[in-house]
Amino acid sequence: MLTKTKIYLSSPHMGGSEQKYVDEAFSTNWIAPLGPNVDGFENDLKNYLGGGKYVAALSSGTAAIHIALQLLDVSQGDEVLCQSFTFSASANPIIYQGATPVFIDSESDTWNMSPELLEIAIKDRIEKYKKPKAIIAVHLYGMPYKANEINAIAKKYDIPVIEDSAEALGSTYFNQECGTLSDMGILSFNGNKIITTSGGGALILGTDKLKEKAVFFSTQARDHAPHYEHSSIGFNYRMSNVLAGIGRGQMEVIDDRVEARRMNFDFYKQHLSQYKEITFLEEPENFFSNRWITCIETASYELREKLRLELLKDDIESRPLWKPMHMQPVFKGYLHFTNGTSEKLFEKGLCLPSGSNLSQDDLLRILNNIINTLKL
């Protein structure tokens, strides 16, 4: 009896040339967390992103946010304004630094940080405590946030912005690559991202000097000396030469991966938008999303769960949208400025399988399951 293959939400998709770079690392014995692939991967990313940016390849997107906070001297007693509707990795490094997160809700146009609530929060914290040390805004599911508005507010109050582009490589905002829109940008190459290095991330910076400092902190902050001398606390966050080789191969197919993800979105939208119980997040003018994950908003929590569970019965992975940080038990009691947007999206939203390696048969199987469930 034939069994159906499991369909994952977003699985790795190799292009074929990754092995060449990995084999080079082995044949030359560049296995340590440095080497030609790391340099090459950083240059590949730098060339792809443009804008005169500098890139430090690190062990994860979380590490990139942590190093960014370190570069901004965020420490105990500081507050960092962080998008609430996101994965916990956006917020956890704030705690690593002994600082306090203040969570900002989303707006409906992009599902990302609300500029209006951001300014309300800044004014409140200046009046009641002190000026926040940084802002972490996220391009959620590949949809750019309103960078012009966020940057204008940040500039007005002289607060740096960390641009969390973990899900947004290949997305653009007014024809500028996400990750290059603010003071510092971060990328993730986790196994479920649009390209992967198995585990890995990158920090995007405006100057070579800042990159050197990021590399210093990410390699245990070893001072220049013949012995091991340390005058700062550092971290073991550098990407390995082997994993960077996978990244080099993945960069050769990045445009194909973006196209495939966007085609998935178009397929779902074409066949499901006729059902009034389901809506899709549209791109505002001058916004270009890589559509890393295709998300739908359903009419109710009950329908969301019905769809998710019926897909699960058919061995098809789907997932509720991110549970907002201000609702998470670990962040209970932290200050938040909310308007109900992210809570509603979490209640009714569902992520559909979106891998760039989905076949037409996979998509039809998912679609038929959803349509049949809507008719129940």
Tab-separated table of C-alpha atoms in Angstrom:
chain	number	residue	atom	x	y	z
A	1	MET	CA	0.000	0.000	0.000
A	2	LEU	CA	1.390	3.395	-0.996
A	3	THR	CA	1.691	5.975	1.748
A	4	LYS	CA	1.537	9.687	1.133
A	5	THR	CA	4.698	11.712	1.593
A	6	LYS	CA	4.649	14.214	4.420
A	7	ILE	CA	4.416	17.818	3.260
A	8	TYR	CA	6.408	20.178	5.462
A	9	LEU	CA	5.730	23.826	6.144
A	10	SER	CA	9.085	24.980	4.769
A	11	SER	CA	11.816	22.426	4.180
A	12	PRO	CA	15.411	22.963	2.993
A	13	HIS	CA	15.918	23.056	-0.760
A	14	MET	CA	19.410	22.433	-2.093
A	15	GLY	CA	20.410	23.769	-5.501
A	16	GLY	CA	23.151	21.258	-6.349
A	17	SER	CA	26.344	23.300	-6.198
A	18	GLU	CA	26.516	23.430	-2.375
A	19	GLN	CA	28.449	20.158	-2.321
A	20	LYS	CA	31.243	21.671	-4.414
A	21	TYR	CA	31.966	24.345	-1.800
A	22	VAL	CA	31.666	21.897	1.093
A	23	ASP	CA	34.048	19.480	-0.638
A	24	GLU	CA	36.534	22.317	-1.082
A	25	ALA	CA	36.398	22.983	2.664
A	26	PHE	CA	37.162	19.328	3.386
A	27	SER	CA	39.850	18.903	0.732
A	28	THR	CA	41.708	22.005	1.959
A	29	ASN	CA	41.049	21.186	5.641
A	30	TRP	CA	39.289	24.548	6.201
A	31	ILE	CA	36.934	23.079	8.819
A	32	ALA	CA	37.492	25.742	11.479
A	33	PRO	CA	35.112	28.746	11.839
A	34	LEU	CA	37.032	30.792	9.277
A	35	GLY	CA	38.239	30.326	5.741
A	36	PRO	CA	37.564	31.077	2.079
A	37	ASN	CA	33.884	30.073	2.150
A	38	VAL	CA	33.124	32.490	4.992
A	39	ASP	CA	34.788	35.339	3.105
A	40	GLY	CA	33.090	34.276	-0.124
A	41	PHE	CA	29.646	33.967	1.447
A	42	GLU	CA	29.957	37.400	3.049
A	43	ASN	CA	30.938	38.874	-0.310
A	44	ASP	CA	28.071	37.082	-2.062
A	45	LEU	CA	25.626	38.580	0.425
A	46	LYS	CA	27.242	42.002	0.223
A	47	ASN	CA	26.963	42.022	-3.570
A	48	TYR	CA	23.377	40.778	-3.479
A	49	LEU	CA	22.236	43.335	-0.902
A	50	GLY	CA	24.090	46.304	-2.381
A	51	GLY	CA	23.943	49.690	-0.722
A	52	GLY	CA	27.580	49.644	0.361
A	53	LYS	CA	26.864	47.402	3.341
A	54	TYR	CA	29.240	45.049	5.142
A	55	VAL	CA	28.286	41.539	6.235
A	56	ALA	CA	29.479	39.362	9.125
A	57	ALA	CA	28.462	35.688	8.817
A	58	LEU	CA	27.421	34.302	12.211
A	59	SER	CA	26.057	31.128	13.748
A	60	SER	CA	22.400	32.265	13.764
A	61	GLY	CA	20.056	35.194	13.298
A	62	THR	CA	19.645	35.269	17.080
A	63	ALA	CA	23.404	35.694	17.442
A	64	ALA	CA	23.242	38.565	14.950
A	65	ILE	CA	20.637	40.403	17.038
A	66	HIS	CA	22.697	39.748	20.166
A	67	ILE	CA	25.848	41.180	18.601
A	68	ALA	CA	23.868	44.166	17.291
A	69	LEU	CA	22.681	44.930	20.821
A	70	GLN	CA	26.253	44.536	22.054
A	71	LEU	CA	27.469	47.024	19.438
A	72	LEU	CA	24.808	49.482	20.621
A	73	ASP	CA	25.965	49.093	24.249
A	74	VAL	CA	22.565	47.844	25.383
A	75	SER	CA	22.876	46.721	28.993
A	76	GLN	CA	21.069	46.313	32.295
A	77	GLY	CA	18.644	49.124	32.978
A	78	ASP	CA	18.063	49.863	29.296
A	79	GLU	CA	14.796	49.335	27.471
A	80	VAL	CA	14.511	48.063	23.905
A	81	LEU	CA	11.332	48.520	21.879
A	82	CYS	CA	10.550	45.248	20.110
A	83	GLN	CA	7.846	44.141	17.715
A	84	SER	CA	5.448	41.870	19.596
A	85	PHE	CA	4.190	39.891	16.614
A	86	THR	CA	7.319	37.866	15.864
A	87	PHE	CA	9.294	34.774	16.830
A	88	SER	CA	10.870	34.837	20.279
A	89	ALA	CA	14.387	35.062	18.817
A	90	SER	CA	13.698	38.735	18.078
A	91	ALA	CA	13.241	39.436	21.792
A	92	ASN	CA	15.396	36.902	23.645
A	93	PRO	CA	18.741	38.686	23.048
A	94	ILE	CA	17.373	41.748	24.846
A	95	ILE	CA	17.182	39.573	27.953
A	96	TYR	CA	20.670	38.167	27.272
A	97	GLN	CA	21.987	41.718	27.664
A	98	GLY	CA	20.122	42.242	30.935
A	99	ALA	CA	17.888	44.842	29.293
A	100	THR	CA	14.088	45.039	29.290
A	101	PRO	CA	11.864	44.538	26.248
A	102	VAL	CA	8.897	46.810	25.641
A	103	PHE	CA	6.556	45.258	23.104
A	104	ILE	CA	4.875	47.141	20.253
A	105	ASP	CA	1.835	45.796	18.412
A	106	SER	CA	1.296	45.625	14.656
A	107	GLU	CA	-0.699	47.506	12.077
A	108	SER	CA	-3.030	45.781	9.631
A	109	ASP	CA	-1.392	46.853	6.326
A	110	THR	CA	1.728	44.713	6.773
A	111	TRP	CA	1.164	42.892	10.113
A	112	ASN	CA	4.395	44.557	11.262
A	113	MET	CA	5.273	47.168	13.886
A	114	SER	CA	2.768	50.011	14.084
A	115	PRO	CA	4.556	53.359	13.606
A	116	GLU	CA	1.771	55.065	15.546
A	117	LEU	CA	2.155	52.795	18.579
A	118	LEU	CA	5.943	53.045	18.333
A	119	GLU	CA	5.879	56.805	18.788
A	120	ILE	CA	3.325	56.554	21.596
A	121	ALA	CA	5.631	54.095	23.375
A	122	ILE	CA	8.720	56.281	22.902
A	123	LYS	CA	6.971	59.329	24.335
A	124	ASP	CA	5.694	57.282	27.269
A	125	ARG	CA	9.099	55.824	28.130
A	126	ILE	CA	10.885	59.177	27.863
A	127	GLU	CA	8.291	60.740	30.149
A	128	LYS	CA	8.150	57.911	32.693
A	129	TYR	CA	11.610	56.341	32.598
A	130	LYS	CA	14.224	57.199	29.991
A	131	LYS	CA	14.744	57.073	26.254
A	132	PRO	CA	14.790	53.511	24.865
A	133	LYS	CA	18.197	52.317	23.710
A	134	ALA	CA	17.111	50.602	20.470
A	135	ILE	CA	14.198	49.487	18.299
A	136	ILE	CA	13.861	45.960	16.858
A	137	ALA	CA	11.427	45.905	13.916
A	138	VAL	CA	10.679	42.741	11.940
A	139	HIS	CA	9.791	42.030	8.305
A	140	LEU	CA	7.310	39.302	9.194
A	141	TYR	CA	6.886	36.330	6.848
A	142	GLY	CA	8.881	38.291	4.258
A	143	MET	CA	6.566	41.324	4.176
A	144	PRO	CA	8.573	44.558	4.637
A	145	TYR	CA	7.604	46.791	7.529
A	146	LYS	CA	6.971	50.493	6.944
A	147	ALA	CA	10.636	51.425	7.076
A	148	ASN	CA	10.227	55.059	6.040
A	149	GLU	CA	7.823	55.747	8.880
A	150	ILE	CA	9.760	53.702	11.454
A	151	ASN	CA	13.079	55.308	10.468
A	152	ALA	CA	11.598	58.813	10.601
A	153	ILE	CA	10.363	58.248	14.148
A	154	ALA	CA	13.672	56.667	15.165
A	155	LYS	CA	15.588	59.618	13.731
A	156	LYS	CA	13.295	62.100	15.459
A	157	TYR	CA	14.169	60.618	18.858
A	158	ASP	CA	17.710	59.524	17.930
A	159	ILE	CA	17.140	55.804	18.578
A	160	PRO	CA	18.928	53.216	16.389
A	161	VAL	CA	16.918	50.548	14.547
A	162	ILE	CA	17.857	46.878	14.295
A	163	GLU	CA	16.142	45.542	11.178
A	164	ASP	CA	15.175	41.918	11.730
A	165	SER	CA	15.183	40.517	8.189
A	166	ALA	CA	15.467	36.886	9.285
A	167	GLU	CA	12.467	36.026	7.091
A	168	ALA	CA	12.975	38.640	4.377
A	169	LEU	CA	16.061	37.935	2.265
A	170	GLY	CA	14.936	38.733	-1.264
A	171	SER	CA	12.215	41.154	-0.199
A	172	THR	CA	12.470	44.819	-1.167
A	173	TYR	CA	10.995	48.105	-0.009
A	174	PHE	CA	10.890	50.882	-2.615
A	175	ASN	CA	13.395	48.776	-4.614
A	176	GLN	CA	15.868	48.555	-1.716
A	177	GLU	CA	16.808	45.184	-0.280
A	178	CYS	CA	15.434	44.328	3.143
A	179	GLY	CA	18.293	44.128	5.610
A	180	THR	CA	19.788	47.388	4.325
A	181	LEU	CA	17.006	49.798	5.312
A	182	SER	CA	18.087	50.732	8.839
A	183	ASP	CA	21.113	51.147	11.106
A	184	MET	CA	21.792	47.407	11.381
A	185	GLY	CA	20.167	44.423	9.674
A	186	ILE	CA	20.090	40.739	10.479
A	187	LEU	CA	19.468	37.619	8.400
A	188	SER	CA	18.764	34.000	9.289
A	189	PHE	CA	19.768	30.896	7.344
A	190	ASN	CA	17.978	28.386	9.542
A	191	GLY	CA	16.805	25.220	7.793
A	192	ASN	CA	13.316	26.594	7.124
A	193	LYS	CA	14.395	29.928	5.631
A	194	ILE	CA	14.342	30.931	1.974
A	195	ILE	CA	17.991	29.859	1.711
A	196	THR	CA	19.780	27.871	4.374
A	197	THR	CA	23.217	27.064	5.718
A	198	SER	CA	21.660	24.446	8.039
A	199	GLY	CA	22.167	26.831	10.937
A	200	GLY	CA	23.474	30.339	10.487
A	201	GLY	CA	22.804	34.039	10.242
A	202	ALA	CA	24.389	37.339	9.314
A	203	LEU	CA	24.722	40.852	10.647
A	204	ILE	CA	24.547	43.673	8.098
A	205	LEU	CA	26.421	46.847	8.988
A	206	GLY	CA	27.147	50.243	7.472
A	207	THR	CA	30.923	50.390	7.887
A	208	ASP	CA	33.894	48.058	7.713
A	209	LYS	CA	34.910	49.224	11.191
A	210	LEU	CA	31.600	48.047	12.644
A	211	LYS	CA	31.991	44.715	10.888
A	212	GLU	CA	35.448	44.294	12.419
A	213	LYS	CA	33.954	44.989	15.834
A	214	ALA	CA	31.144	42.488	15.224
A	215	VAL	CA	33.666	39.814	14.217
A	216	PHE	CA	35.712	40.654	17.329
A	217	PHE	CA	32.723	40.120	19.638
A	218	SER	CA	31.665	36.977	17.778
A	219	THR	CA	35.098	35.321	18.150
A	220	GLN	CA	35.334	35.522	21.950
A	221	ALA	CA	36.590	39.138	21.946
A	222	ARG	CA	40.225	38.108	21.790
A	223	ASP	CA	42.528	41.131	21.938
A	224	HIS	CA	45.505	41.461	19.627
A	225	ALA	CA	48.276	39.684	21.515
A	226	PRO	CA	50.445	36.561	21.118
A	227	HIS	CA	48.643	35.028	24.104
A	228	TYR	CA	44.898	34.908	24.919
A	229	GLU	CA	44.073	38.387	26.201
A	230	HIS	CA	40.485	39.544	26.819
A	231	SER	CA	39.322	42.992	27.877
A	232	SER	CA	35.715	42.506	26.725
A	233	ILE	CA	33.116	39.754	26.990
A	234	GLY	CA	32.780	37.921	23.698
A	235	PHE	CA	30.767	35.081	22.202
A	236	ASN	CA	31.398	32.001	20.069
A	237	TYR	CA	29.121	33.142	17.238
A	238	ARG	CA	31.143	32.912	14.015
A	239	MET	CA	29.821	30.802	11.116
A	240	SER	CA	31.924	27.781	10.169
A	241	ASN	CA	33.647	27.525	6.812
A	242	VAL	CA	31.724	24.319	6.044
A	243	LEU	CA	28.292	25.872	6.576
A	244	ALA	CA	29.323	28.980	4.679
A	245	GLY	CA	30.023	26.676	1.731
A	246	ILE	CA	26.386	25.595	1.772
A	247	GLY	CA	25.451	29.286	1.808
A	248	ARG	CA	27.597	29.999	-1.243
A	249	GLY	CA	25.749	27.347	-3.211
A	250	GLN	CA	22.393	28.605	-1.972
A	251	MET	CA	23.151	32.154	-3.088
A	252	GLU	CA	23.394	30.867	-6.651
A	253	VAL	CA	19.673	30.002	-6.560
A	254	ILE	CA	18.250	32.770	-4.346
A	255	ASP	CA	16.273	34.409	-7.171
A	256	ASP	CA	14.743	31.049	-8.114
A	257	ARG	CA	13.760	30.459	-4.485
A	258	VAL	CA	12.020	33.834	-4.224
A	259	GLU	CA	10.173	33.208	-7.479
A	260	ALA	CA	9.013	29.773	-6.309
A	261	ARG	CA	7.728	31.110	-2.984
A	262	ARG	CA	5.834	33.883	-4.702
A	263	MET	CA	4.336	31.368	-7.124
A	264	ASN	CA	3.090	29.346	-4.133
A	265	PHE	CA	1.348	32.447	-2.804
A	266	ASP	CA	-0.202	33.172	-6.199
A	267	PHE	CA	-1.453	29.593	-6.462
A	268	TYR	CA	-3.156	29.681	-3.068
A	269	LYS	CA	-4.616	33.110	-3.679
A	270	GLN	CA	-5.912	32.216	-7.138
A	271	HIS	CA	-7.783	29.176	-5.869
A	272	LEU	CA	-8.858	30.256	-2.375
A	273	SER	CA	-9.674	33.961	-2.563
A	274	GLN	CA	-13.179	33.089	-3.794
A	275	TYR	CA	-13.954	31.794	-0.298
A	276	LYS	CA	-15.101	34.645	1.926
A	277	GLU	CA	-13.825	32.817	5.021
A	278	ILE	CA	-10.207	33.257	3.859
A	279	THR	CA	-8.212	36.445	3.211
A	280	PHE	CA	-4.615	37.089	2.152
A	281	LEU	CA	-2.173	39.869	3.083
A	282	GLU	CA	-1.619	42.018	0.002
A	283	GLU	CA	1.548	43.939	-0.824
A	284	PRO	CA	1.198	47.701	-0.392
A	285	GLU	CA	2.526	49.796	-3.261
A	286	ASN	CA	6.354	49.676	-3.524
A	287	PHE	CA	6.485	46.657	-1.175
A	288	PHE	CA	7.869	43.389	-2.566
A	289	SER	CA	7.624	40.324	-0.339
A	290	ASN	CA	9.603	37.148	-0.903
A	291	ARG	CA	6.461	35.393	0.412
A	292	TRP	CA	8.651	33.197	2.585
A	293	ILE	CA	5.510	31.753	4.123
A	294	THR	CA	2.034	32.060	2.629
A	295	CYS	CA	-0.337	33.028	5.434
A	296	ILE	CA	-4.104	33.215	5.490
A	297	GLU	CA	-6.469	34.875	7.894
A	298	THR	CA	-9.573	32.782	8.480
A	299	ALA	CA	-13.009	33.835	9.714
A	300	SER	CA	-12.561	32.387	13.218
A	301	TYR	CA	-10.363	30.437	15.606
A	302	GLU	CA	-12.621	27.426	15.093
A	303	LEU	CA	-12.100	27.477	11.324
A	304	ARG	CA	-8.352	27.945	11.691
A	305	GLU	CA	-8.146	24.878	13.906
A	306	LYS	CA	-10.460	22.878	11.680
A	307	LEU	CA	-8.225	23.559	8.676
A	308	ARG	CA	-5.023	22.865	10.596
A	309	LEU	CA	-6.261	19.569	12.018
A	310	GLU	CA	-7.664	18.322	8.705
A	311	LEU	CA	-4.338	19.100	7.015
A	312	LEU	CA	-2.545	17.289	9.830
A	313	LYS	CA	-4.692	14.178	9.260
A	314	ASP	CA	-3.338	14.146	5.698
A	315	ASP	CA	0.255	14.525	6.996
A	316	ILE	CA	0.415	18.144	5.822
A	317	GLU	CA	2.161	20.557	8.170
A	318	SER	CA	0.605	23.960	8.809
A	319	ARG	CA	0.968	26.260	11.793
A	320	PRO	CA	-0.816	29.114	13.555
A	321	LEU	CA	0.735	32.553	13.054
A	322	TRP	CA	3.273	33.649	15.672
A	323	LYS	CA	1.885	34.002	19.180
A	324	PRO	CA	2.668	37.628	20.123
A	325	MET	CA	5.473	38.154	22.601
A	326	HIS	CA	3.238	40.128	24.992
A	327	MET	CA	1.063	36.994	25.302
A	328	GLN	CA	3.965	34.621	25.994
A	329	PRO	CA	4.309	33.253	29.549
A	330	VAL	CA	8.042	34.031	29.586
A	331	PHE	CA	7.324	37.736	28.980
A	332	LYS	CA	4.353	37.993	31.339
A	333	GLY	CA	4.338	41.351	33.100
A	334	TYR	CA	6.492	43.191	30.562
A	335	LEU	CA	5.199	46.502	29.304
A	336	HIS	CA	3.378	46.444	25.975
A	337	PHE	CA	1.594	48.916	23.743
A	338	THR	CA	-1.119	47.018	21.905
A	339	ASN	CA	-4.166	47.539	19.732
A	340	GLY	CA	-5.448	43.976	19.330
A	341	THR	CA	-4.051	43.416	15.833
A	342	SER	CA	-1.551	40.668	16.603
A	343	GLU	CA	-3.912	38.895	19.019
A	344	LYS	CA	-6.571	38.706	16.295
A	345	LEU	CA	-4.042	37.444	13.745
A	346	PHE	CA	-2.769	34.776	16.124
A	347	GLU	CA	-6.338	33.667	16.817
A	348	LYS	CA	-7.398	33.378	13.179
A	349	GLY	CA	-4.220	33.096	11.102
A	350	LEU	CA	-2.648	30.001	9.586
A	351	CYS	CA	0.672	29.394	7.805
A	352	LEU	CA	0.359	27.114	4.782
A	353	PRO	CA	3.117	24.905	3.332
A	354	SER	CA	5.370	27.229	1.360
A	355	GLY	CA	8.603	25.444	0.494
A	356	SER	CA	10.250	26.275	-2.815
A	357	ASN	CA	10.451	22.526	-3.483
A	358	LEU	CA	6.678	21.897	-3.393
A	359	SER	CA	5.504	20.061	-6.483
A	360	GLN	CA	2.291	20.796	-8.368
A	361	ASP	CA	0.876	17.574	-6.938
A	362	ASP	CA	1.773	18.769	-3.420
A	363	LEU	CA	0.006	22.079	-3.973
A	364	LEU	CA	-3.089	20.380	-5.390
A	365	ARG	CA	-3.202	17.980	-2.441
A	366	ILE	CA	-3.040	20.893	0.012
A	367	LEU	CA	-5.619	22.865	-1.947
A	368	ASN	CA	-8.088	19.990	-2.188
A	369	ASN	CA	-7.800	19.355	1.536
A	370	ILE	CA	-8.560	23.002	2.335
A	371	ILE	CA	-11.478	23.227	-0.113
A	372	ASN	CA	-13.013	19.977	1.141
A	373	THR	CA	-12.682	21.207	4.725
A	374	LEU	CA	-14.369	24.516	3.885
A	375	LYS	CA	-17.293	22.551	2.437
A	376	LEU	CA	-17.742	20.402	5.574
